[in-house]
PDB file of N, CA, C and O in Angstrom:
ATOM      1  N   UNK A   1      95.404 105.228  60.115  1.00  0.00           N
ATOM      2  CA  UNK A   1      95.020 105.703  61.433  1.00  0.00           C
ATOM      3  C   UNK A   1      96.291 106.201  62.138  1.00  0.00           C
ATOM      4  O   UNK A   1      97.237 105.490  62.476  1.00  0.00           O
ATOM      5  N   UNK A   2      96.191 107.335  62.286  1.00  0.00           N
ATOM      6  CA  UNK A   2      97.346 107.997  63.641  1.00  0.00           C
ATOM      7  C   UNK A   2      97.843 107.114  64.365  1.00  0.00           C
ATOM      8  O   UNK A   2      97.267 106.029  64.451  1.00  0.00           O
ATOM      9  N   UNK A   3      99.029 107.360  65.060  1.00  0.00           N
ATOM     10  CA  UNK A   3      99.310 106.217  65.770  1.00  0.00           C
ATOM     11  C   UNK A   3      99.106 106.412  67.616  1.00  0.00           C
ATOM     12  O   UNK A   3      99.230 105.541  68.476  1.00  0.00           O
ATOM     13  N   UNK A   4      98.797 107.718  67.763  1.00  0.00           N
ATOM     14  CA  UNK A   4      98.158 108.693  68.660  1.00  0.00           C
ATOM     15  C   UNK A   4      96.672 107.786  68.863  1.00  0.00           C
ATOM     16  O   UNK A   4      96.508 107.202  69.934  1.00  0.00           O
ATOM     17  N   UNK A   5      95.789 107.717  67.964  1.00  0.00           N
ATOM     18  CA  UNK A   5      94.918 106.844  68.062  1.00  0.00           C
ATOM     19  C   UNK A   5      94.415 105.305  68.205  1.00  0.00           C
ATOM     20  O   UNK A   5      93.554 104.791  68.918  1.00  0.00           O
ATOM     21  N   UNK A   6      95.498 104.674  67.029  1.00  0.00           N
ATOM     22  CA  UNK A   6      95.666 103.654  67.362  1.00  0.00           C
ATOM     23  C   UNK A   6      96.227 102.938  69.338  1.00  0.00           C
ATOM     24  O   UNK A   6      95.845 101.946  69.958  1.00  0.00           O
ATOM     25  N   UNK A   7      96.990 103.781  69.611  1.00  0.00           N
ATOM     26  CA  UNK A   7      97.262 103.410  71.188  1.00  0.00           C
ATOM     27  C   UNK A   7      96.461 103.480  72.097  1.00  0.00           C
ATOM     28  O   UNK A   7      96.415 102.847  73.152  1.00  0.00           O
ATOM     29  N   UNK A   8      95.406 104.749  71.446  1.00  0.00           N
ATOM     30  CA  UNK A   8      94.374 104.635  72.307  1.00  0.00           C
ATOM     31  C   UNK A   8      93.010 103.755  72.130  1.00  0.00           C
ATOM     32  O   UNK A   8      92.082 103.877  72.930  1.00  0.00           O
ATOM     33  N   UNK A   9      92.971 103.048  71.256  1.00  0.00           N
ATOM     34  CA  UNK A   9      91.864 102.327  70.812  1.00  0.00           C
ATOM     35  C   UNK A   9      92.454 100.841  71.055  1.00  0.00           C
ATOM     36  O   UNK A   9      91.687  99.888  71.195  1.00  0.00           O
ATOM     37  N   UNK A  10      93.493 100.733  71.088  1.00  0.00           N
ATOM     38  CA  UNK A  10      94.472  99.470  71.499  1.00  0.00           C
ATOM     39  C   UNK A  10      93.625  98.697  72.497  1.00  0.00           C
ATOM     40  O   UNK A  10      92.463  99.097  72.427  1.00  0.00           O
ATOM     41  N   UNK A  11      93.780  97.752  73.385  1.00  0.00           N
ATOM     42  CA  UNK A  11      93.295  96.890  74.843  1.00  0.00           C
ATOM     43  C   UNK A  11      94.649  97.755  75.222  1.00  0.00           C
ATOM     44  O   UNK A  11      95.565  98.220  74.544  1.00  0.00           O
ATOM     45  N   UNK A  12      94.308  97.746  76.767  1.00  0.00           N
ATOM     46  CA  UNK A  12      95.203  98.443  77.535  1.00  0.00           C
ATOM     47  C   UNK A  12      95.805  97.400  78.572  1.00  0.00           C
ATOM     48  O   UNK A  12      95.064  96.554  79.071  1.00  0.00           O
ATOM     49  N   UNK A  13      97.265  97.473  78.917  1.00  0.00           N
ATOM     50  CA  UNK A  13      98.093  96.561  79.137  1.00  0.00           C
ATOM     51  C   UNK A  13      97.462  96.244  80.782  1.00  0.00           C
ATOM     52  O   UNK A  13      97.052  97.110  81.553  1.00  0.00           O
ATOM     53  N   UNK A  14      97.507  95.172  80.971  1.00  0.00           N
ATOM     54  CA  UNK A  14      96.901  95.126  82.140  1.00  0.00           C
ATOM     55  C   UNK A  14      98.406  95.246  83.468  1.00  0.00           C
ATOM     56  O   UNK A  14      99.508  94.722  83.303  1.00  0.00           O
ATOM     57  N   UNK A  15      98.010  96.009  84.597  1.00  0.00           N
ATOM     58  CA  UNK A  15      98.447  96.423  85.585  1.00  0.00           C
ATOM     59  C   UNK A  15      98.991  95.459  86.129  1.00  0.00           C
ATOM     60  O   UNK A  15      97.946  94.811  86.176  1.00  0.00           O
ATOM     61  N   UNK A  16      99.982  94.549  86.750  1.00  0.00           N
ATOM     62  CA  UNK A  16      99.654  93.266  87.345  1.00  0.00           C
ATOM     63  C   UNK A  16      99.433  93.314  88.638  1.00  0.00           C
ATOM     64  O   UNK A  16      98.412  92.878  89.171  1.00  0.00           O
ATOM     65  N   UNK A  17     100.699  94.029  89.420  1.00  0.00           N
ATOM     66  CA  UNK A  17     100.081  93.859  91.246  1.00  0.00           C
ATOM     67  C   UNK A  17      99.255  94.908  91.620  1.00  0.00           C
ATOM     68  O   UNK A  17      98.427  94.786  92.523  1.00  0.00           O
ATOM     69  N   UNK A  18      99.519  96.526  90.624  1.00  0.00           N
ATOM     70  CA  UNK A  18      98.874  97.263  91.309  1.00  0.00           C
ATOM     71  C   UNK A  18      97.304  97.470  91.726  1.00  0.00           C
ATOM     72  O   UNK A  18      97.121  98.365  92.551  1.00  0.00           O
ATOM     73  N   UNK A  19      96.034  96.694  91.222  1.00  0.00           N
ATOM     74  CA  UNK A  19      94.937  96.214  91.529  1.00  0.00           C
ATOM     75  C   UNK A  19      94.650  95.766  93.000  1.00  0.00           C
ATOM     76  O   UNK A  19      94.002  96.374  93.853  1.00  0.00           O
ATOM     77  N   UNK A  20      95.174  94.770  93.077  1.00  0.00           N
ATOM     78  CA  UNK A  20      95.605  93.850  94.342  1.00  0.00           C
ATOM     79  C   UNK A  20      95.596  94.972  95.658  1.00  0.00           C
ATOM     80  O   UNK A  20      94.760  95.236  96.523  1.00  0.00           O
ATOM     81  N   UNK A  21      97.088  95.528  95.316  1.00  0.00           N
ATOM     82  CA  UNK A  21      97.029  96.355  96.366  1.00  0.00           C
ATOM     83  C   UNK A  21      96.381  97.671  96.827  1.00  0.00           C
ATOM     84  O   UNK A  21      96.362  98.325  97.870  1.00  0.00           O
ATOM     85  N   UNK A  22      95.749  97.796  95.331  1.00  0.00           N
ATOM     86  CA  UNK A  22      94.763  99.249  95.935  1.00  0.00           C
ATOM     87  C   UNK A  22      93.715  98.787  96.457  1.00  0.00           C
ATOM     88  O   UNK A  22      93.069  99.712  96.949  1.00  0.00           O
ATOM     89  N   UNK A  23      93.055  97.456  96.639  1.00  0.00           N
ATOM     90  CA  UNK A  23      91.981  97.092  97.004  1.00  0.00           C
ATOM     91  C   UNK A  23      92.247  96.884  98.931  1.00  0.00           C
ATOM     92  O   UNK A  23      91.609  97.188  99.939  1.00  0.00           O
ATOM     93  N   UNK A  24      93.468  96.247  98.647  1.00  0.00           N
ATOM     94  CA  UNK A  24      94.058  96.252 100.351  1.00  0.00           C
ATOM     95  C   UNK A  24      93.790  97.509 100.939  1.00  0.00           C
ATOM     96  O   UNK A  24      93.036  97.791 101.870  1.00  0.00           O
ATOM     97  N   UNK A  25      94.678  98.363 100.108  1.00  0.00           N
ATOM     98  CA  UNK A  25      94.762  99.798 100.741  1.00  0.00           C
ATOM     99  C   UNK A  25      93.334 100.508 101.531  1.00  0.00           C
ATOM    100  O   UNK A  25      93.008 101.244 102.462  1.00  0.00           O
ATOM    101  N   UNK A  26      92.753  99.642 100.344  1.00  0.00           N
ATOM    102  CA  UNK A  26      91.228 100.460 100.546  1.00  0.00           C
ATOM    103  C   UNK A  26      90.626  99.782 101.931  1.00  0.00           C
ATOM    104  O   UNK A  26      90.436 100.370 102.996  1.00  0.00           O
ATOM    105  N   UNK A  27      90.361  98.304 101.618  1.00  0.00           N
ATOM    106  CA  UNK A  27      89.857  97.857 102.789  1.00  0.00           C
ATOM    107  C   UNK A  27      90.420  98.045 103.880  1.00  0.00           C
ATOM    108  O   UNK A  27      89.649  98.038 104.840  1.00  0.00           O
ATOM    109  N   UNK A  28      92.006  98.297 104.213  1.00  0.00           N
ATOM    110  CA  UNK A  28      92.227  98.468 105.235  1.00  0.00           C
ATOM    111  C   UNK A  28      91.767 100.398 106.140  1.00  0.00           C
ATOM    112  O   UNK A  28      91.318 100.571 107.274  1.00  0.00           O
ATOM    113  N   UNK A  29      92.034 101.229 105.329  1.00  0.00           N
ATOM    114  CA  UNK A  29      91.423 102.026 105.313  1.00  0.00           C
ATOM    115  C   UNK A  29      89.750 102.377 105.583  1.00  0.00           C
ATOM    116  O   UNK A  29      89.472 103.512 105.970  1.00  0.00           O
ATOM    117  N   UNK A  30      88.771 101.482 105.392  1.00  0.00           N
ATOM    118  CA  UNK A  30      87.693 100.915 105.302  1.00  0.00           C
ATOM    119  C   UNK A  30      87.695 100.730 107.002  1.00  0.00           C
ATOM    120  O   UNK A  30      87.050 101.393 107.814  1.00  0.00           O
ATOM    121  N   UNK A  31      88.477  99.796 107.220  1.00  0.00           N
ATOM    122  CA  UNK A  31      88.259  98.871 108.582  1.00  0.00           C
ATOM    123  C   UNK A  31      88.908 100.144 109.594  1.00  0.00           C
ATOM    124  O   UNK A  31      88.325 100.427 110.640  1.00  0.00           O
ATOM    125  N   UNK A  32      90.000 100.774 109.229  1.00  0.00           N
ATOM    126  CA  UNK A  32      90.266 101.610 110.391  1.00  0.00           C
ATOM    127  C   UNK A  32      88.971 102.716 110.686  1.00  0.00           C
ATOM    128  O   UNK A  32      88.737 103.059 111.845  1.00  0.00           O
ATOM    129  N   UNK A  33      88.230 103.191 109.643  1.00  0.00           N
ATOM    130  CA  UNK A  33      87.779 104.101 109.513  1.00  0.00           C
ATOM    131  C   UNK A  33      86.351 103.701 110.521  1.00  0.00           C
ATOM    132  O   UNK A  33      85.728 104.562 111.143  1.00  0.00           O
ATOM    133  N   UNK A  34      86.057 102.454 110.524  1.00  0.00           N
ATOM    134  CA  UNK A  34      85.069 102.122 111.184  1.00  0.00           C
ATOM    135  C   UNK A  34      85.694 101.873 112.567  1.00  0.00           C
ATOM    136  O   UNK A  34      84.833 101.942 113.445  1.00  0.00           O
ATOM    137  N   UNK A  35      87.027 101.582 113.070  1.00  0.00           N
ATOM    138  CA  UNK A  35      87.182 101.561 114.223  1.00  0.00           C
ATOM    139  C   UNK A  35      87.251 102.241 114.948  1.00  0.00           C
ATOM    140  O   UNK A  35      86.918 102.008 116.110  1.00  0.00           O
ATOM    141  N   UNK A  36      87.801 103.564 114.455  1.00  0.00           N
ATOM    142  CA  UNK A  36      87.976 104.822 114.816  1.00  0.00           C
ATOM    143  C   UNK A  36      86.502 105.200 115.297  1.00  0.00           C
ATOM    144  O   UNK A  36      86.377 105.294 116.518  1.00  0.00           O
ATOM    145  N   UNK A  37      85.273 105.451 114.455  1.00  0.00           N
ATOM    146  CA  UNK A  37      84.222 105.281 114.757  1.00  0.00           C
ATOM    147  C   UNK A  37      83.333 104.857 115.741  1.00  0.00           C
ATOM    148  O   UNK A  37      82.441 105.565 116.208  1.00  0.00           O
ATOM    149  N   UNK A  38      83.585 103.622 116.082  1.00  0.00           N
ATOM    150  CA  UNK A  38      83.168 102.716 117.057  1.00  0.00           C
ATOM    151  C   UNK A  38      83.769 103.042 118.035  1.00  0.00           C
ATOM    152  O   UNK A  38      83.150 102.922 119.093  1.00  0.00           O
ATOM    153  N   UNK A  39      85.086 103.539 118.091  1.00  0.00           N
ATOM    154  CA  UNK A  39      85.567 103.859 119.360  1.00  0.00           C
ATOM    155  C   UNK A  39      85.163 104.750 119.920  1.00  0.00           C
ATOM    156  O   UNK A  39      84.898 104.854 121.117  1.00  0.00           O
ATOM    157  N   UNK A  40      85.054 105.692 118.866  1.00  0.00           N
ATOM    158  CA  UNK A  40      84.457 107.289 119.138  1.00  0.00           C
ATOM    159  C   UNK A  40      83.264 107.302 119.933  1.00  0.00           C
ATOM    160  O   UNK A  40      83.224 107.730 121.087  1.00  0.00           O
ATOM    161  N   UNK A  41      82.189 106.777 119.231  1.00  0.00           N
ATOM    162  CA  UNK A  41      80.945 106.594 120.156  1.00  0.00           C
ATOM    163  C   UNK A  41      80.549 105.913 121.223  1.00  0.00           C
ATOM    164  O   UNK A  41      79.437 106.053 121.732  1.00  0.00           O
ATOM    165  N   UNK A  42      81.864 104.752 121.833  1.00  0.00           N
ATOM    166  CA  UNK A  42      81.726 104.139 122.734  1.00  0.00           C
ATOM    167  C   UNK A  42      82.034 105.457 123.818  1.00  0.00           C
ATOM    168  O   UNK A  42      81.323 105.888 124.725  1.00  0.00           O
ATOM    169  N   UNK A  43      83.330 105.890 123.362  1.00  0.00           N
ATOM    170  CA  UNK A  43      84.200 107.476 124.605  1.00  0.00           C
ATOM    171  C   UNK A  43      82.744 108.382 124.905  1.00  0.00           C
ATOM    172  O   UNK A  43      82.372 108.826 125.991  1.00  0.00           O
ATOM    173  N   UNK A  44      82.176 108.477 123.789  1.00  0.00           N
ATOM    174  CA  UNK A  44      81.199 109.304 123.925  1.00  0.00           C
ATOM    175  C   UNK A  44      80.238 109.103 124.830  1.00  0.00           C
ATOM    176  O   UNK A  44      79.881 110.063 125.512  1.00  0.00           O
ATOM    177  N   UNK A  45      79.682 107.921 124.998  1.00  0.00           N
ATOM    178  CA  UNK A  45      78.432 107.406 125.178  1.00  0.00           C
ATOM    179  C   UNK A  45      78.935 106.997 127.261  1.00  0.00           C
ATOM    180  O   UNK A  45      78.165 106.844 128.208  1.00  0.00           O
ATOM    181  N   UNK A  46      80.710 106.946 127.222  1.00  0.00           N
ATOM    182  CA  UNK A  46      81.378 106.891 128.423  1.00  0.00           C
ATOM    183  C   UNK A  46      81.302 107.699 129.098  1.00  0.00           C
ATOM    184  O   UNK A  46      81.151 107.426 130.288  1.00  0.00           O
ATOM    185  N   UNK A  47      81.391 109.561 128.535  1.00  0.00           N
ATOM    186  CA  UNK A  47      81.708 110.734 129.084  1.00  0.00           C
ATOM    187  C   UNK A  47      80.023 111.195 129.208  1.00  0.00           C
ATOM    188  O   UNK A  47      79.923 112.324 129.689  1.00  0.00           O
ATOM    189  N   UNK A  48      78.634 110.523 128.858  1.00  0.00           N
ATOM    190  CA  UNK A  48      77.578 111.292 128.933  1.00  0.00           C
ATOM    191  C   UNK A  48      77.282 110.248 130.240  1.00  0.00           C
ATOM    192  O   UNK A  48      76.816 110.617 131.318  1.00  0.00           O
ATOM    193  N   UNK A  49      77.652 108.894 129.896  1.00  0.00           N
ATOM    194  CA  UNK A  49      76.958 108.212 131.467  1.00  0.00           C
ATOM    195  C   UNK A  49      77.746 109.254 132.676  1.00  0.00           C
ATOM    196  O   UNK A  49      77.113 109.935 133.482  1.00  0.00           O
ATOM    197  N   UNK A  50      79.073 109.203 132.598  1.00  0.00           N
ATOM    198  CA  UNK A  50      79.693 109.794 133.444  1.00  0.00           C
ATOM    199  C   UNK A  50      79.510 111.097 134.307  1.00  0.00           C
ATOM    200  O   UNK A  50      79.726 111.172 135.516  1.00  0.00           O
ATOM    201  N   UNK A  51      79.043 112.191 133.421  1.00  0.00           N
ATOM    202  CA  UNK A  51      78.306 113.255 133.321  1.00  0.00           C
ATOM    203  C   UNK A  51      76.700 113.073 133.899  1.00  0.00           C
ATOM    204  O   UNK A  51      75.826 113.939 133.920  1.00  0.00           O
ATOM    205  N   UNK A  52      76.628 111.921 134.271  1.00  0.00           N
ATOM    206  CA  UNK A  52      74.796 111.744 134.564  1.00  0.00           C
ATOM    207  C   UNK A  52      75.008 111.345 135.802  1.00  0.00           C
ATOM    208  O   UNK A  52      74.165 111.624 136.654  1.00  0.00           O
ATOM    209  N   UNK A  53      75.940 110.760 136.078  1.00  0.00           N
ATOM    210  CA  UNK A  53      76.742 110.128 137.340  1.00  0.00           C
ATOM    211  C   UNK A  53      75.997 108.507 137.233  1.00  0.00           C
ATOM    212  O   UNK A  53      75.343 108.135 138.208  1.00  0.00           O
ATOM    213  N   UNK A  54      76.108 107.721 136.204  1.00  0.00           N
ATOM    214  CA  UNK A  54      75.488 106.705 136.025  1.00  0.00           C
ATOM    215  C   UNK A  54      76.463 105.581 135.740  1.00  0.00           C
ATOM    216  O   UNK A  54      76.294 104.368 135.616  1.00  0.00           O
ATOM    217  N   UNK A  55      77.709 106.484 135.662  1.00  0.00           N
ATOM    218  CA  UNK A  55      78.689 105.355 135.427  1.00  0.00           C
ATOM    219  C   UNK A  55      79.053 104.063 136.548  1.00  0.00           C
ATOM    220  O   UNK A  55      78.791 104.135 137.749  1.00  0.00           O
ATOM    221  N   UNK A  56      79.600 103.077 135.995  1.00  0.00           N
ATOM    222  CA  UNK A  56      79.530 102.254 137.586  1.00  0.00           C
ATOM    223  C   UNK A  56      81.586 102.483 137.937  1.00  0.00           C
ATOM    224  O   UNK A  56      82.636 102.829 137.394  1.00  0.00           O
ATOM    225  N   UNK A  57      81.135 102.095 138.930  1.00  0.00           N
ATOM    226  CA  UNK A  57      82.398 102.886 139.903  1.00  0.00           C
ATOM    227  C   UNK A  57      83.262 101.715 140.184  1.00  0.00           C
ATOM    228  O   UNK A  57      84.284 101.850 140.857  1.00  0.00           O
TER     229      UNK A  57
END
């Protein structure tokens, strides 16, 4: 067998920290993405009372 093949048919060396931290990356990314969000539609939902003149003063 090639040895081109053999490496690829091998178990593949496992990663050690980089797992870990792509999962961080992600969730944190995750959590901003929803805050950003939430914020968004609160401003929003601020500037239409405001606009109605319903806001309290």
């Amino acid at each position: 067998m090639p040895r081109r093949v053999a490496a690829l048919l091998s178990p593949a060396g496992r990663t050690p920290r980089v797992v870990p931290w792509i999962a961080v990356l992600l969730a944190a990314c995750a959590v901003i993405s929803c805050a950003t969000a939430a914020t968004g539609a609160l401003s929003i939902h601020q500037a239409i009372e405001v606009a109605q003149g319903e806001a309290s003063r």
